[in-house]
Coordinates of N, CA and C in Angstrom, one line a residue:
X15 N 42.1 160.6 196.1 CA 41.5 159.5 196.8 C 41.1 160.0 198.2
X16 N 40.2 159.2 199.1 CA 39.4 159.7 200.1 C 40.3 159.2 201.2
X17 N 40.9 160.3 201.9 CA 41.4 159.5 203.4 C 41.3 159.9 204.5
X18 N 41.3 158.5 205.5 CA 40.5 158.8 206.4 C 40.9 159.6 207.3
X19 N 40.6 160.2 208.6 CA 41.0 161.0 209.7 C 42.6 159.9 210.3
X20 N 43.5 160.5 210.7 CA 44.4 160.1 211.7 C 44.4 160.6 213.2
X21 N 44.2 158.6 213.7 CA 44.2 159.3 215.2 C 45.3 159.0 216.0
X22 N 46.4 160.0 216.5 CA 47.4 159.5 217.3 C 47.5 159.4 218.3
X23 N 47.3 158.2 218.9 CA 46.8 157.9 220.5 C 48.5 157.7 221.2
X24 N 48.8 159.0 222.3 CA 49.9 158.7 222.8 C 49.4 158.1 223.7
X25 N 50.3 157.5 224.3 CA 50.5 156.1 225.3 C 51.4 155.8 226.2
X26 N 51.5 154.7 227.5 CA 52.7 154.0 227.9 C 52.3 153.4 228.4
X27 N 52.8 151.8 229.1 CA 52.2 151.0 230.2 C 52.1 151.5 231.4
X28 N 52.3 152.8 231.9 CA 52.0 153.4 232.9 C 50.8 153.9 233.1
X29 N 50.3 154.0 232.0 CA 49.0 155.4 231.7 C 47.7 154.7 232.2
X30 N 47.2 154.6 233.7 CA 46.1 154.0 233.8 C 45.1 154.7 233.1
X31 N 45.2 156.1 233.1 CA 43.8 156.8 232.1 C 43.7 156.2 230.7
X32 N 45.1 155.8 230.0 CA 44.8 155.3 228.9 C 44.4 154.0 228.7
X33 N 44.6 153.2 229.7 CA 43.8 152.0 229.6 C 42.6 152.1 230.1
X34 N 42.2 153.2 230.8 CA 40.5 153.0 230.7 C 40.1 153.5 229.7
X35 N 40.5 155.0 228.9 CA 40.0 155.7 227.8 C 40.1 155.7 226.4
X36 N 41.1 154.6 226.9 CA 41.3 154.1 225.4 C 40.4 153.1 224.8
X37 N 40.7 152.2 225.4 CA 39.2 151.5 224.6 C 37.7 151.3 224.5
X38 N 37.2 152.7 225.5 CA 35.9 152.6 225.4 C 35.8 153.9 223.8
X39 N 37.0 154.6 223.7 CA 37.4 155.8 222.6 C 37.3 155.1 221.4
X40 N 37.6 153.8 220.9 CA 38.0 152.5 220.1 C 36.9 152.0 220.1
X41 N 36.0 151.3 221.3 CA 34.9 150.9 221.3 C 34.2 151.4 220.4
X42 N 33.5 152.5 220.6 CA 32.4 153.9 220.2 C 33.0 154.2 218.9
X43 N 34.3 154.1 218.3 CA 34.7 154.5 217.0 C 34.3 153.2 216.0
X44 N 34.1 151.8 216.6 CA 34.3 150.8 215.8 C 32.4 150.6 216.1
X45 N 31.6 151.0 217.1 CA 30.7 150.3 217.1 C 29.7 151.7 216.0
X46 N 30.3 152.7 216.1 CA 29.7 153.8 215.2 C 30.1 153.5 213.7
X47 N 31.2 152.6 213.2 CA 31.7 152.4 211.9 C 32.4 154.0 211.4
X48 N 33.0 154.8 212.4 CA 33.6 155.7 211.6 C 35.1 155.3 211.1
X49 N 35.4 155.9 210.2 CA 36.4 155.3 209.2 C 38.0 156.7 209.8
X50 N 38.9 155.7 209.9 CA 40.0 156.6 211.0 C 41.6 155.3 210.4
X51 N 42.1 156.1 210.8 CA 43.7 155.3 210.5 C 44.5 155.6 211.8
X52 N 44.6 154.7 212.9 CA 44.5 154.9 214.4 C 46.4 154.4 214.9
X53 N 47.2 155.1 214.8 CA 48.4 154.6 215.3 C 48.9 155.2 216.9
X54 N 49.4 154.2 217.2 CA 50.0 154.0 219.4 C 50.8 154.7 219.3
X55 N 51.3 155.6 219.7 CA 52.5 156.0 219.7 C 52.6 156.0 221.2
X56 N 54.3 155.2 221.5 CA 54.7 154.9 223.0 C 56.1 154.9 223.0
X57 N 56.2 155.3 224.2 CA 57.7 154.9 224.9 C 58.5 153.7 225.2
X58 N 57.6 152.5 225.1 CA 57.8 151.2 225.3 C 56.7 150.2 224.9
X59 N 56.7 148.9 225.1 CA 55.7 147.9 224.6 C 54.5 147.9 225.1
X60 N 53.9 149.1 225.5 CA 52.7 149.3 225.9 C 51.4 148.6 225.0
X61 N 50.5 148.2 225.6 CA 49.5 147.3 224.8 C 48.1 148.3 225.1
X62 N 47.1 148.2 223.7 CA 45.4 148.8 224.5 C 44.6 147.5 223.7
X63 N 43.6 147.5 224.5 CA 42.4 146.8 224.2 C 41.9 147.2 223.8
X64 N 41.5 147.0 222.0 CA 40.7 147.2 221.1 C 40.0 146.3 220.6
X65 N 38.8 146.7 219.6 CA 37.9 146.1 219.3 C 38.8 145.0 217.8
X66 N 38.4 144.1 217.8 CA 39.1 143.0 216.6 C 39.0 144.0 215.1
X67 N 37.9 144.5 214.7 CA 38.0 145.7 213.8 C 38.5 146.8 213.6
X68 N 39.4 147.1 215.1 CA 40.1 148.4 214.8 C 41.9 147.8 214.2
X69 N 42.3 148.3 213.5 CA 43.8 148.2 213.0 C 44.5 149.3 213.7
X70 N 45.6 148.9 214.2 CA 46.8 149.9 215.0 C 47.9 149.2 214.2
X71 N 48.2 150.7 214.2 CA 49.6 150.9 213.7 C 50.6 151.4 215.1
X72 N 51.8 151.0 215.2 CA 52.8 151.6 216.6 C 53.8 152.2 216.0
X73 N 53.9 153.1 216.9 CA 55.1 153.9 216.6 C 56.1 154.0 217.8
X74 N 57.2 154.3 217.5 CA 58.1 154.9 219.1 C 58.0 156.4 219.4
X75 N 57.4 156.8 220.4 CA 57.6 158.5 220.5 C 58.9 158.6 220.9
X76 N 58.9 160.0 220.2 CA 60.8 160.3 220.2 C 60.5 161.8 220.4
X77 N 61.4 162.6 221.0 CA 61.4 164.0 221.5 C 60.6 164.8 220.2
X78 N 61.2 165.1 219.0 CA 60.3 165.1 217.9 C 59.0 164.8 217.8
X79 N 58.7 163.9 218.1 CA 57.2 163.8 218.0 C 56.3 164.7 219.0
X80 N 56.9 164.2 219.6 CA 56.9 164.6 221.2 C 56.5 166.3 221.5
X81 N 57.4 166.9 220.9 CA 57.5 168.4 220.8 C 56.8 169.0 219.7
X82 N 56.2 168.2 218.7 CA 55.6 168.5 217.2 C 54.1 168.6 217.6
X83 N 53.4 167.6 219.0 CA 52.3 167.5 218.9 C 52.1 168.0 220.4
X84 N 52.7 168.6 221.0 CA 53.3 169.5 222.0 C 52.8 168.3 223.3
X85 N 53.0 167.2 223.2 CA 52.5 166.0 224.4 C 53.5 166.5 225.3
X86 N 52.2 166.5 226.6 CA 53.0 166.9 228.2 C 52.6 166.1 228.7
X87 N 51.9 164.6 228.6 CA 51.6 163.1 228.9 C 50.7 162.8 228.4
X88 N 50.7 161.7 229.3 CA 49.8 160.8 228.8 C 47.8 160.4 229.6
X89 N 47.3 160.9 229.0 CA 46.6 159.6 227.7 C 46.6 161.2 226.4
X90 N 47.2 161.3 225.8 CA 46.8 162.9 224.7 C 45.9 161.9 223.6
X91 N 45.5 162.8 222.6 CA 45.1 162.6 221.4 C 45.2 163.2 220.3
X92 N 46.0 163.3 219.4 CA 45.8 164.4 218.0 C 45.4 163.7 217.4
X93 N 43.6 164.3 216.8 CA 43.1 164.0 215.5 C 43.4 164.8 214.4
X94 N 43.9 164.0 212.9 CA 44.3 165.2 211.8 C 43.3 164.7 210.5
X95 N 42.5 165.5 210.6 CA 41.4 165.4 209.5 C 41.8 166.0 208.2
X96 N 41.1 166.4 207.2 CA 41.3 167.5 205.6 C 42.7 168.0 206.0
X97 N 43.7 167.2 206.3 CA 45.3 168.0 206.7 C 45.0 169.1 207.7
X98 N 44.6 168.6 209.2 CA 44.8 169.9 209.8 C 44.6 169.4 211.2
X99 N 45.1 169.7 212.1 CA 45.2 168.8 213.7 C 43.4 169.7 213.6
X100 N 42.6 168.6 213.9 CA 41.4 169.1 214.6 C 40.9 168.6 215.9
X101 N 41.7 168.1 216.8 CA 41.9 167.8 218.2 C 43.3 167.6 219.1
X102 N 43.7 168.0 219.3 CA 45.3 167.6 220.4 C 45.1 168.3 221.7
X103 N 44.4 167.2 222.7 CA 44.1 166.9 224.0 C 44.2 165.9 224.7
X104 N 43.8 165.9 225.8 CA 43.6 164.7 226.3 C 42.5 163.7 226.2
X105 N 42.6 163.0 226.8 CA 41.2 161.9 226.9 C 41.2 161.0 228.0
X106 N 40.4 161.8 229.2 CA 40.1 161.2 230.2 C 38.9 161.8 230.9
X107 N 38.0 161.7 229.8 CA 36.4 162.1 230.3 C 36.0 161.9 229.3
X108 N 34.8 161.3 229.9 CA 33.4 161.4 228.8 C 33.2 162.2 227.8
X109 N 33.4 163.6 228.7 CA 32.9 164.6 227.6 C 34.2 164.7 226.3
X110 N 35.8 164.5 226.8 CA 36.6 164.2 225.5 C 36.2 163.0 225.1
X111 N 35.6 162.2 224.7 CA 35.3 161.2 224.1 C 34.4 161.5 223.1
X112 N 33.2 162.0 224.0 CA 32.4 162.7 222.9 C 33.0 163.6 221.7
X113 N 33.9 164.5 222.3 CA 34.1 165.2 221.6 C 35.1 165.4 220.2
X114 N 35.6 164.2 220.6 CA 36.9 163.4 219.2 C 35.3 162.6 218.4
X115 N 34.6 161.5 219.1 CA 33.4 161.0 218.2 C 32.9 162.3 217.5
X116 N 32.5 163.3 218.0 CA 31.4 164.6 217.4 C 32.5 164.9 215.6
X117 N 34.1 165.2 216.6 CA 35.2 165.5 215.2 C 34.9 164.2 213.7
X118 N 34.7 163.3 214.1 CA 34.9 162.0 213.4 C 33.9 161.8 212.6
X119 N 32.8 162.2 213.8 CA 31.6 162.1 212.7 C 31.4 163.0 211.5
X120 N 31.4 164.4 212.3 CA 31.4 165.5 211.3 C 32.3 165.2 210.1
X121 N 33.4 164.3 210.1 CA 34.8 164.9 209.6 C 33.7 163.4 208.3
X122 N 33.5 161.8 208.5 CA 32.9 161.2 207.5 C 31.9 161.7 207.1
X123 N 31.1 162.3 208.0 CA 29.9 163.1 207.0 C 30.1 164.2 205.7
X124 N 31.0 164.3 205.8 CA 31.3 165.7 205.4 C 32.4 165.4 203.7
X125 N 33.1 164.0 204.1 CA 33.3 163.3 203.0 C 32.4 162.4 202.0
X126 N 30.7 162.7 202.4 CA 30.3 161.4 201.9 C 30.0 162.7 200.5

């Protein structure tokens, strides 16, 4: 079966970068129609402003996770495409924006 990229957007209600870069990151994924399975992962009841078509899943980060996807804060990003982390950075620039969209694209093109 065909599945989509995972993107794990860490988080907290502290993270001003993540509430700017997170939803223009969400914006641009939902207005491009790329196909993604997008879960929060936070330390608390942190909230992002997404587009009504994107679905979030939440998780609790726990030391584990934490140290699996080697997060040293917040706003990070691991994208895992064909089983394989093909992004674990940050996102708090344009140019990382682009550059998770460029993964995303490549990654549905490449499934069709």
């Amino acid at each position: 079966t065909e599945q989509n990229p995972v993107l794990l957007l860490f988080t907290s209600e502290t993270c001003g970068l993540c509430k700017m870069w997170y939803p223009r990151l969400l914006d641009s994924i939902a207005r491009q129609s790329l196909p993604t399975t997008t879960i929060v992962i936070r330390p608390d009841q942190s909230t992002i402003a997404v587009p009504a078509i994107i679905e979030l899943s939440h998780a609790q980060l726990t030391p584990e996770l934490s140290q699996a996807y080697s997060v040293r804060g917040f706003p990070t990003v691991v994208l895992i495409a064909d089983g394989k982390i093909q992004y674990n950075s940050g996102c708090s620039s344009a140019q990382q924006v682009r550059t998770i969209l460029e993964i995303l694209r490549r990654t549905a093109h490449s499934a069709r």
